[in-house]
Short mmCIF file of C-alpha atoms and ligand atoms in Angstrom, two decimals:
data_model
loop_
_atom_site.label_atom_id
_atom_site.label_comp_id
_atom_site.label_asym_id
_atom_site.label_seq_id
_atom_site.Cartn_x
_atom_site.Cartn_y
_atom_site.Cartn_z
CA MET A 1 -79.83 78.81 46.12
CA THR A 2 -77.57 79.77 49.11
CA SER A 3 -74.02 79.32 48.38
CA ASN A 4 -70.71 80.89 49.62
CA VAL A 5 -69.02 79.90 46.16
CA THR A 6 -68.29 83.13 44.13
CA LEU A 7 -67.85 83.13 40.46
CA ILE A 8 -64.69 84.63 39.43
CA PHE A 9 -66.76 86.84 37.14
CA ASP A 10 -68.17 88.43 40.39
CA LYS A 11 -64.67 89.40 41.51
CA SER A 12 -63.83 91.76 38.57
CA SER A 13 -62.74 95.07 40.19
CA GLY A 14 -62.33 96.99 36.88
CA ASN A 15 -59.06 98.28 37.67
CA ALA A 16 -56.94 95.44 38.78
CA GLN A 17 -53.22 96.13 39.48
CA LYS A 18 -51.51 94.66 36.32
CA ASN A 19 -48.45 92.47 36.76
CA PHE A 20 -44.99 93.75 36.76
CA THR A 21 -44.10 92.68 33.42
CA PRO A 22 -42.90 95.45 30.94
CA LYS A 23 -45.08 96.85 28.27
CA MET A 24 -45.19 94.77 25.14
CA ASP A 25 -42.59 96.01 22.60
CA ILE A 26 -43.72 93.88 19.61
CA GLU A 27 -45.94 95.22 16.90
CA GLU A 28 -49.50 94.58 17.81
CA VAL A 29 -51.49 92.69 15.02
CA GLU A 30 -54.98 93.91 13.96
CA LEU A 31 -57.50 91.25 14.98
CA GLN A 32 -59.24 91.23 11.79
CA ASP A 33 -56.18 90.13 10.10
CA ILE A 34 -56.18 86.94 12.06
CA ILE A 35 -59.83 86.20 12.61
CA PRO A 36 -62.60 87.26 10.09
CA LYS A 37 -64.84 90.06 11.42
CA SER A 38 -67.90 87.88 11.38
CA PHE A 39 -66.25 85.37 13.90
CA GLN A 40 -65.25 88.16 16.29
CA ARG A 41 -67.01 88.85 19.47
CA ILE A 42 -67.69 92.43 20.00
CA ASP A 43 -68.22 92.16 23.73
CA LEU A 44 -65.85 89.96 25.66
CA PRO A 45 -66.66 90.53 29.30
CA LEU A 46 -63.55 88.86 30.90
CA PRO A 47 -63.18 89.64 34.64
CA ASP A 48 -60.55 92.22 35.34
CA ILE A 49 -58.51 90.67 38.15
CA HIS A 50 -55.06 90.63 39.67
CA GLU A 51 -52.97 87.49 39.14
CA VAL A 52 -52.74 87.07 42.78
CA GLU A 53 -56.55 87.25 43.27
CA ILE A 54 -56.93 84.54 40.48
CA VAL A 55 -54.57 82.09 42.19
CA ARG A 56 -56.48 82.75 45.55
CA HIS A 57 -59.77 82.27 43.88
CA TYR A 58 -58.96 78.76 42.37
CA ILE A 59 -57.13 77.63 45.58
CA ASP A 60 -60.04 78.59 47.62
CA LEU A 61 -62.37 76.75 45.21
CA SER A 62 -60.06 73.50 45.52
CA LYS A 63 -60.49 73.76 49.27
CA LYS A 64 -64.32 73.36 49.01
CA ASN A 65 -63.88 70.45 46.72
CA TYR A 66 -64.21 66.74 48.32
CA GLY A 67 -62.31 63.88 47.10
CA VAL A 68 -60.84 60.53 48.15
CA ASP A 69 -58.06 62.15 49.74
CA ASP A 70 -60.20 64.29 52.02
CA GLY A 71 -62.38 61.21 53.40
CA PHE A 72 -64.67 58.28 52.81
CA TYR A 73 -66.14 58.25 49.24
CA PRO A 74 -68.65 55.30 49.09
CA LEU A 75 -69.95 56.02 45.47
CA GLY A 76 -71.21 52.71 44.37
CA SER A 77 -70.16 51.43 40.95
CA CYS A 78 -67.25 53.91 40.82
CA THR A 79 -64.49 52.24 42.93
CA MET A 80 -63.39 55.59 44.55
CA LYS A 81 -60.38 54.06 46.18
CA TYR A 82 -57.22 55.54 47.22
CA ASN A 83 -54.60 55.33 44.63
CA PRO A 84 -50.77 55.26 45.64
CA LYS A 85 -49.19 58.29 44.74
CA ILE A 86 -46.12 56.64 43.44
CA ASN A 87 -48.11 55.85 40.34
CA GLU A 88 -48.44 59.37 39.64
CA ILE A 89 -44.81 59.93 39.93
CA VAL A 90 -44.00 57.10 37.71
CA ALA A 91 -46.41 58.31 35.02
CA ARG A 92 -44.80 61.60 35.07
CA ILE A 93 -41.27 60.31 34.27
CA PRO A 94 -40.33 62.50 31.40
CA LYS A 95 -39.24 59.59 29.36
CA PHE A 96 -42.80 58.34 29.33
CA SER A 97 -44.65 61.65 29.47
CA GLN A 98 -42.49 63.56 26.64
CA ILE A 99 -42.54 60.93 24.29
CA HIS A 100 -44.39 61.23 20.73
CA PRO A 101 -46.07 58.11 19.52
CA LEU A 102 -44.53 58.50 16.03
CA GLN A 103 -40.89 58.70 17.49
CA ASP A 104 -38.89 55.89 16.29
CA GLU A 105 -37.38 55.26 19.84
CA ASN A 106 -40.51 54.18 21.64
CA GLN A 107 -39.52 50.65 22.12
CA GLY A 108 -39.66 50.98 26.01
CA CYS A 109 -43.38 52.27 25.82
CA LEU A 110 -44.28 49.29 23.56
CA GLU A 111 -42.52 46.90 25.92
CA LEU A 112 -44.42 48.39 28.94
CA MET A 113 -47.78 47.91 26.93
CA PHE A 114 -46.91 44.53 25.95
CA LYS A 115 -45.92 43.31 29.48
CA PHE A 116 -49.00 44.94 30.78
CA SER A 117 -51.02 43.27 28.17
CA LYS A 118 -49.53 39.81 29.51
CA ALA A 119 -50.41 40.68 33.11
CA LEU A 120 -54.02 41.48 32.42
CA GLU A 121 -54.33 38.32 30.17
CA GLU A 122 -53.04 36.40 33.32
CA ILE A 123 -55.62 38.33 35.56
CA THR A 124 -58.60 37.90 33.24
CA GLY A 125 -57.66 34.52 31.19
CA MET A 126 -58.00 36.42 28.05
CA ASP A 127 -55.45 35.95 25.16
CA GLY A 128 -54.99 39.52 23.77
CA PHE A 129 -55.75 43.23 24.59
CA THR A 130 -56.24 46.44 23.18
CA PHE A 131 -55.48 49.71 25.25
CA GLN A 132 -57.19 52.09 22.74
CA PRO A 133 -60.52 52.55 24.40
CA ALA A 134 -60.60 55.81 26.61
CA ALA A 135 -63.29 54.73 28.85
CA GLY A 136 -65.43 51.68 30.09
CA ALA A 137 -68.20 52.63 27.60
CA HIS A 138 -65.72 53.08 25.05
CA GLY A 139 -64.51 49.64 25.59
CA GLU A 140 -68.01 48.25 25.54
CA LEU A 141 -68.48 49.77 22.00
CA THR A 142 -65.14 48.44 21.01
CA GLY A 143 -66.04 44.77 22.10
CA LEU A 144 -69.59 45.07 20.47
CA LEU A 145 -68.19 46.27 17.26
CA ILE A 146 -65.98 43.11 17.30
CA ILE A 147 -69.08 40.96 17.99
CA LYS A 148 -70.73 42.60 14.93
CA LYS A 149 -67.75 42.18 12.72
CA TYR A 150 -67.34 38.65 13.63
CA PHE A 151 -70.60 37.83 12.79
CA GLU A 152 -70.80 39.76 9.48
CA ASP A 153 -67.60 38.01 8.21
CA LYS A 154 -69.22 34.82 8.84
CA ASN A 155 -72.21 36.11 6.75
CA MET A 156 -74.65 35.79 9.74
CA LYS A 157 -77.34 38.10 10.51
CA LYS A 158 -77.25 38.58 14.42
CA ASP A 159 -78.35 42.01 15.25
CA LYS A 160 -79.72 41.46 18.76
CA ILE A 161 -77.83 41.33 22.03
CA ILE A 162 -79.23 40.28 25.39
CA ILE A 163 -78.67 42.41 28.46
CA PRO A 164 -80.08 41.72 31.99
CA ASP A 165 -81.85 44.53 33.80
CA SER A 166 -79.10 44.41 36.36
CA ALA A 167 -76.59 45.63 33.76
CA HIS A 168 -74.71 49.07 33.89
CA GLY A 169 -76.66 51.77 32.21
CA THR A 170 -73.77 51.88 29.76
CA ASN A 171 -74.25 48.29 28.49
CA PRO A 172 -77.48 48.90 26.45
CA ALA A 173 -76.48 52.43 25.38
CA SER A 174 -73.32 51.01 23.87
CA ALA A 175 -75.11 47.94 22.20
CA LYS A 176 -77.40 50.45 20.47
CA MET A 177 -74.65 52.70 19.16
CA ALA A 178 -73.03 49.50 17.75
CA GLY A 179 -76.29 48.86 15.87
CA PHE A 180 -77.72 46.19 17.99
CA SER A 181 -81.23 45.94 19.24
CA ILE A 182 -81.60 44.90 23.00
CA VAL A 183 -83.24 41.96 24.47
CA GLU A 184 -83.82 42.73 28.04
CA LEU A 185 -83.97 39.94 30.62
CA GLN A 186 -85.55 40.51 33.91
CA SER A 187 -83.55 39.35 36.83
CA ASN A 188 -84.91 36.78 39.29
CA THR A 189 -85.51 37.12 42.98
CA ASP A 190 -81.84 36.49 43.67
CA GLY A 191 -80.77 39.20 41.35
CA GLU A 192 -79.59 36.74 38.93
CA VAL A 193 -80.07 35.80 35.21
CA PRO A 194 -83.12 33.44 34.95
CA LEU A 195 -81.62 30.63 32.78
CA ASP A 196 -84.99 29.33 31.18
CA HIS A 197 -85.41 32.96 29.84
CA LEU A 198 -81.86 33.17 28.59
CA LYS A 199 -82.45 29.80 26.73
CA PHE A 200 -85.59 30.91 25.37
CA ALA A 201 -84.06 34.21 24.06
CA MET A 202 -81.01 32.70 22.51
CA GLN A 203 -82.96 30.26 20.49
CA GLU A 204 -83.88 33.29 18.18
CA GLY A 205 -81.36 32.85 15.60
CA ASP A 206 -80.70 36.65 15.30
CA VAL A 207 -79.10 37.02 18.84
CA ALA A 208 -75.29 37.67 18.71
CA GLY A 209 -74.91 36.90 22.54
CA ILE A 210 -74.95 38.26 26.13
CA MET A 211 -73.39 41.39 27.66
CA LEU A 212 -73.16 40.77 31.39
CA THR A 213 -72.15 42.97 34.27
CA ASN A 214 -70.52 40.83 36.74
CA PRO A 215 -70.80 41.51 39.64
CA ASN A 216 -73.99 43.00 38.56
CA THR A 217 -75.31 46.39 39.81
CA LEU A 218 -76.69 44.78 42.67
CA GLY A 219 -73.41 43.85 43.79
CA VAL A 220 -74.21 40.36 43.20
CA PHE A 221 -72.17 37.57 41.56
CA ASP A 222 -74.16 35.43 39.30
CA ARG A 223 -73.55 31.78 40.52
CA GLN A 224 -74.75 30.22 37.40
CA ILE A 225 -72.22 32.08 35.35
CA LYS A 226 -70.94 28.99 33.67
CA ASP A 227 -74.32 27.82 32.66
CA ILE A 228 -75.05 31.31 31.14
CA THR A 229 -71.93 31.14 29.00
CA ARG A 230 -72.74 27.39 28.07
CA ILE A 231 -76.13 28.18 27.03
CA VAL A 232 -74.93 31.17 24.93
CA HIS A 233 -72.22 29.24 23.28
CA GLU A 234 -74.50 26.17 22.50
CA ASN A 235 -76.68 28.69 20.65
CA GLY A 236 -73.95 30.11 18.58
CA GLY A 237 -73.49 33.45 20.53
CA LEU A 238 -70.68 35.23 22.11
CA CYS A 239 -70.14 36.34 25.83
CA TYR A 240 -69.26 39.74 26.61
CA TYR A 241 -68.17 40.47 30.34
CA ASP A 242 -68.53 43.98 31.58
CA GLY A 243 -65.48 43.80 34.08
CA ALA A 244 -65.45 47.57 34.96
CA ASN A 245 -65.49 46.60 38.65
CA LEU A 246 -63.03 43.74 38.60
CA ASN A 247 -61.91 44.81 42.32
CA PRO A 248 -63.78 41.85 44.00
CA MET A 249 -62.64 39.37 41.40
CA LEU A 250 -58.95 40.07 41.57
CA GLY A 251 -56.80 37.00 42.17
CA ILE A 252 -59.85 35.03 42.81
CA CYS A 253 -61.60 34.22 39.54
CA ARG A 254 -61.25 35.03 35.96
CA PRO A 255 -63.85 35.89 33.30
CA GLY A 256 -61.90 33.65 30.90
CA ASP A 257 -62.32 30.72 33.05
CA MET A 258 -66.08 31.54 33.29
CA GLY A 259 -66.29 31.09 29.60
CA PHE A 260 -66.36 34.82 28.38
CA ASP A 261 -65.10 35.84 24.89
CA ILE A 262 -64.55 39.53 25.44
CA VAL A 263 -63.92 41.41 28.63
CA HIS A 264 -63.45 45.32 29.36
CA LEU A 265 -61.74 46.64 32.48
CA ASN A 266 -61.74 50.16 33.79
CA LEU A 267 -58.28 51.11 34.64
CA HIS A 268 -59.64 54.20 36.19
CA LYS A 269 -61.62 52.21 38.81
CA THR A 270 -59.76 48.96 39.60
CA PHE A 271 -56.20 49.69 38.61
CA SER A 272 -55.14 52.90 40.16
CA THR A 273 -55.89 56.17 38.56
CA PRO A 274 -58.42 58.47 40.16
CA HIS A 275 -61.86 58.18 38.96
CA GLY A 276 -64.28 60.80 38.83
CA GLY A 277 -62.06 63.72 38.43
CA GLY A 278 -62.91 64.12 34.84
CA GLY A 279 -59.47 63.25 33.78
CA PRO A 280 -58.64 60.72 31.12
CA GLY A 281 -59.65 57.25 31.52
CA SER A 282 -58.89 53.82 30.08
CA GLY A 283 -61.24 50.98 29.31
CA PRO A 284 -59.02 48.18 27.74
CA ILE A 285 -60.71 45.14 26.26
CA GLY A 286 -59.29 41.66 26.22
CA VAL A 287 -60.32 38.81 23.84
CA ILE A 288 -59.90 35.22 23.45
CA GLU A 289 -57.56 33.88 20.57
CA LYS A 290 -60.05 33.71 17.81
CA LEU A 291 -60.94 37.32 18.11
CA ILE A 292 -57.59 38.74 18.25
CA PRO A 293 -57.62 39.52 14.54
CA TYR A 294 -60.64 41.74 14.94
CA LEU A 295 -59.00 43.94 17.75
CA PRO A 296 -58.27 47.61 16.72
CA LYS A 297 -55.01 48.22 14.93
CA PRO A 298 -52.19 48.44 15.70
CA TYR A 299 -51.60 45.45 17.84
CA ILE A 300 -48.44 44.56 19.50
CA ILE A 301 -47.25 41.03 19.08
CA SER A 302 -43.99 41.50 20.76
CA PRO A 303 -42.25 44.69 22.11
CA GLU A 304 -39.89 44.73 18.97
CA LYS A 305 -42.64 44.45 16.35
CA VAL A 306 -46.05 46.24 16.01
CA VAL A 307 -48.50 44.76 13.57
CA ASN A 308 -50.68 47.13 11.75
CA TYR A 309 -53.73 45.15 10.67
CA ARG A 310 -54.70 47.42 7.93
CA GLU A 311 -51.86 45.94 5.99
CA ASN A 312 -51.87 42.46 7.39
CA ASN A 313 -55.38 41.68 8.15
CA ASP A 314 -58.67 42.83 7.02
CA ASN A 315 -60.52 41.53 10.08
CA SER A 316 -59.71 44.55 12.37
CA ILE A 317 -62.48 46.81 13.24
CA GLY A 318 -60.04 49.72 12.57
CA ARG A 319 -58.89 52.41 14.85
CA ILE A 320 -61.21 53.58 17.73
CA LYS A 321 -58.96 56.29 19.03
CA ALA A 322 -55.70 57.92 18.22
CA PHE A 323 -52.29 55.91 18.72
CA TRP A 324 -52.41 53.81 21.78
CA GLY A 325 -55.09 55.32 24.03
CA ASN A 326 -54.46 57.07 27.14
CA PHE A 327 -50.82 55.96 27.71
CA GLY A 328 -50.40 57.58 31.27
CA VAL A 329 -53.31 55.66 32.79
CA ILE A 330 -51.66 52.52 31.39
CA ILE A 331 -48.35 53.42 33.26
CA ARG A 332 -50.20 53.95 36.41
CA ALA A 333 -52.00 50.62 36.15
CA TYR A 334 -48.83 48.69 35.21
CA ALA A 335 -46.96 50.11 38.25
CA TYR A 336 -50.02 49.18 40.50
CA ILE A 337 -49.87 45.73 39.45
CA LEU A 338 -46.23 45.32 39.70
CA ALA A 339 -46.25 46.89 43.18
CA LEU A 340 -48.97 44.52 44.58
CA GLY A 341 -47.98 41.43 42.75
CA ALA A 342 -50.23 38.38 42.48
CA GLU A 343 -50.57 38.17 46.40
CA GLY A 344 -51.45 41.98 46.76
CA LEU A 345 -54.05 41.87 43.96
CA LYS A 346 -55.78 38.88 45.59
CA ARG A 347 -55.86 40.71 48.95
CA VAL A 348 -57.52 43.76 47.09
CA GLY A 349 -60.24 41.47 46.10
CA GLN A 350 -60.58 39.90 49.57
CA MET A 351 -60.67 43.18 51.45
CA ALA A 352 -63.06 44.88 48.93
CA VAL A 353 -65.48 42.07 49.61
CA LEU A 354 -65.00 41.99 53.21
CA ASN A 355 -65.39 45.65 53.74
CA ALA A 356 -68.60 45.82 51.68
CA ASN A 357 -70.10 42.87 53.62
CA TYR A 358 -69.09 44.36 56.94
CA LEU A 359 -71.24 47.35 56.07
CA ARG A 360 -73.86 45.47 54.51
CA ILE A 361 -74.44 43.41 57.66
CA LEU A 362 -74.42 46.27 60.24
CA LEU A 363 -76.42 48.68 58.06
CA LYS A 364 -79.32 46.38 57.33
CA LYS A 365 -80.16 46.47 61.09
CA LYS A 366 -81.88 49.93 60.11
CA TYR A 367 -82.15 50.05 56.31
CA ASN A 368 -83.91 47.82 54.02
CA LEU A 369 -81.61 45.60 51.85
CA PRO A 370 -83.77 44.09 49.03
CA TYR A 371 -81.19 41.42 47.90
CA ASP A 372 -79.95 40.03 51.24
CA ARG A 373 -77.04 37.95 50.31
CA ILE A 374 -73.34 38.06 50.49
CA CYS A 375 -72.33 40.93 48.05
CA GLN A 376 -69.04 41.48 46.26
CA HIS A 377 -67.55 45.05 46.20
CA GLU A 378 -70.83 46.72 46.80
CA PHE A 379 -74.60 46.44 47.80
CA VAL A 380 -77.74 48.29 47.43
CA LEU A 381 -80.31 49.55 50.23
CA SER A 382 -83.55 50.98 49.27
CA ASP A 383 -85.79 53.65 50.78
CA LYS A 384 -88.47 51.33 52.14
CA ASN A 385 -89.24 51.81 55.71
CA LEU A 386 -87.62 55.22 55.96
CA PRO A 387 -89.70 57.25 58.37
CA ASN A 388 -91.44 60.58 58.00
CA ASP A 389 -91.45 60.63 54.17
CA ILE A 390 -87.75 60.84 54.14
CA THR A 391 -86.28 60.12 50.78
CA THR A 392 -83.17 58.68 49.64
CA GLU A 393 -81.79 62.03 48.64
CA ASP A 394 -82.44 63.45 52.08
CA ILE A 395 -80.35 60.80 53.59
CA ALA A 396 -77.49 61.31 50.95
CA LYS A 397 -77.75 65.14 51.61
CA ARG A 398 -77.67 64.72 55.39
CA ILE A 399 -74.41 62.43 55.22
CA LEU A 400 -72.53 65.37 53.82
CA ASP A 401 -73.01 67.19 56.92
CA TYR A 402 -70.97 64.68 58.60
CA GLY A 403 -67.83 65.37 56.35
CA LEU A 404 -68.47 62.42 54.25
CA TYR A 405 -69.38 61.73 50.54
CA ALA A 406 -72.73 60.26 49.58
CA PRO A 407 -73.30 56.72 48.06
CA THR A 408 -74.63 56.50 44.35
CA ILE A 409 -78.42 57.15 44.83
CA TYR A 410 -81.49 56.12 42.68
CA PHE A 411 -79.10 53.62 40.67
CA PRO A 412 -79.75 50.79 39.97
CA LEU A 413 -83.20 51.44 38.68
CA ILE A 414 -84.50 48.11 39.51
CA ILE A 415 -84.53 49.10 43.25
CA ASN A 416 -86.70 51.80 44.37
CA GLY A 417 -84.82 54.76 46.03
CA ALA A 418 -81.68 52.82 45.62
CA ILE A 419 -78.71 53.64 47.94
CA MET A 420 -75.68 51.92 46.34
CA ILE A 421 -72.62 51.74 48.66
CA GLU A 422 -69.04 50.64 47.88
CA PRO A 423 -66.55 51.05 50.45
CA THR A 424 -63.57 49.76 48.54
CA GLU A 425 -60.67 47.80 50.04
CA THR A 426 -58.64 50.82 50.89
CA GLU A 427 -60.92 52.03 53.86
CA SER A 428 -59.74 51.24 57.37
CA LYS A 429 -62.16 49.69 59.95
CA THR A 430 -62.15 53.02 61.75
CA SER A 431 -63.58 54.82 58.76
CA LEU A 432 -66.08 52.10 58.07
CA ASP A 433 -67.16 52.35 61.64
CA TYR A 434 -67.63 56.14 61.53
CA PHE A 435 -69.77 55.67 58.30
CA ILE A 436 -72.08 53.18 60.06
CA GLU A 437 -72.24 55.53 63.24
CA VAL A 438 -73.27 58.36 60.85
CA MET A 439 -75.80 56.30 58.83
CA GLU A 440 -77.47 55.08 62.11
CA LYS A 441 -77.54 58.56 63.41
CA VAL A 442 -79.09 60.11 60.31
CA PHE A 443 -81.86 57.37 60.61
CA GLU A 444 -82.50 58.34 64.05
CA GLU A 445 -82.69 62.08 63.05
CA ALA A 446 -85.15 60.92 60.35
CA GLN A 447 -87.41 59.50 63.01
CA ASN A 448 -86.98 62.40 65.34
CA ASN A 449 -86.05 65.46 63.61
CA PRO A 450 -86.90 64.92 59.70
CA ASP A 451 -86.51 68.73 59.00
CA LEU A 452 -82.77 68.39 59.48
CA LEU A 453 -82.63 66.00 56.58
CA LYS A 454 -85.02 67.88 54.50
CA ASN A 455 -83.29 71.05 54.70
CA ALA A 456 -79.64 69.15 54.49
CA PRO A 457 -76.66 69.77 53.73
CA ASN A 458 -76.41 72.66 56.30
CA ASN A 459 -72.58 72.98 56.51
CA THR A 460 -71.25 72.46 52.96
CA PRO A 461 -70.14 75.28 50.80
CA VAL A 462 -73.07 74.72 48.72
CA LYS A 463 -76.60 74.07 50.26
CA ARG A 464 -79.55 72.07 48.99
CA LEU A 465 -79.98 72.88 45.24
CA ASP A 466 -83.51 73.03 43.73
CA ALA A 467 -83.00 70.16 41.44
CA VAL A 468 -86.39 70.68 39.64
CA LEU A 469 -85.56 74.38 38.73
CA ALA A 470 -81.99 73.47 37.86
CA ALA A 471 -83.46 70.87 35.29
CA ARG A 472 -86.26 73.05 33.97
CA LYS A 473 -84.43 76.47 33.83
CA PRO A 474 -80.82 75.41 33.53
CA LYS A 475 -78.42 78.34 33.94
CA LEU A 476 -75.85 77.44 31.39
CA ARG A 477 -73.93 80.72 31.28
CA ASP A 478 -73.33 83.67 33.23
C1 LIG B 501 -68.28 52.63 35.43
C2 LIG B 501 -68.91 51.46 34.68
C3 LIG B 501 -69.01 51.43 33.42
C4 LIG B 501 -68.54 52.63 32.32
O1 LIG B 501 -67.18 53.00 32.58
P1 LIG B 501 -66.95 54.44 32.17
O2 LIG B 501 -65.60 54.64 32.19
O3 LIG B 501 -67.70 55.61 32.97
O4 LIG B 501 -67.40 54.85 30.75
C5 LIG B 501 -69.56 50.38 32.78
N1 LIG B 501 -69.81 49.11 33.51
C6 LIG B 501 -69.79 49.38 34.74
C7 LIG B 501 -70.30 48.06 35.63
C8 LIG B 501 -69.32 50.47 35.51
O5 LIG B 501 -69.24 50.50 36.75
#
């Protein structure tokens, strides 16, 4: 690997100038008095570096990083949009950030969550929310546990769940974790759920319902959505809506009106909070009235009163995370919703769709677009027709040389060599035009100078990695 990224361990000088604090004047404790000898490491090769050097090292590393605040980040299914910095400031207000959940005086925080819940209910058409799930997939698990408990309480054996092949990868994983087995439905040529197959699958008595990603991973809205929920309900099932990517729907349509019973949202995608930075997320789920008793406890019924279902109601699936979930993320999302208002949220939806379709129409001139229809927040190109054995990976790597981030690649699996592009609503026409220009240029390079792509990236801090070697012989520690 060619790289100019240095590990801090390589910087150890062995005789670093120590800082200027005076010598310690308290008694040193023998290590074995605190940690049993068997647990002690004999050799602890920490780098010996001056504090200033450490700071410079990490600042240097941070400059080599790339994020939404550096440039265009069209990572499909991730909604890498610009998040207003005011929301960060609001989340850091000490009266929010310094409070302990067991403190008596946390009425303000409860009120905020209560009001936020009401806002999400209005946005989604659901009747109640929990904020405990810490991520989208965690929300899925919570929702599925609710479905499971609901049927268990009715003494009905329903341990299968229908999931179309256009679902996000976490859907089948969460269903499996919740103890369901999966009935996979193959999408039709429009990328939608085939109703006759759905009907057939639902007639099996042990199917608990459907888990639908909408818009699905092809960026496509299922036009028969009301028929889907009707068929599932007619056969005694429940409908779960994966609303991780609610961006294009905001203010336009609501999962509740489509007939869904449970919805999860990703606050760290649609509702401000940087996504992809490895920080805390939040995947609240909303449910219709009859499922509220199944929500994790405690559940806020009014800002003055917190109902704990362990005492009052046996239906709750119990706790799925400590206290209230990732409260900081909730604050950001609430500030975001208040700042935009109903009109602003609707504009988010409209612009996300407009931007994606602008790119879709201009990029399909050169690149293959397997599902050629109006998309929502994203669309997926394929590697068909790429010249000179150029692969999707080569395209993605070459884009980096132009100071852009790459789209999501090789996902969804139902498209060969997928290139999944999500521009988000926060990009200007100028940045979208630059992306198109780069994509066209890269296509021409693929025709005329394929080696340029095969060796890319050429001017990033880390060059092309040997992915096969990395997988076969992972170097997990220095
Ligand atoms: C991102 C995403 C998820 C999973 O969310 P995490 O927070 O990463 O667990 C689920 N479904 C869809 C459609 C997504 O885009």
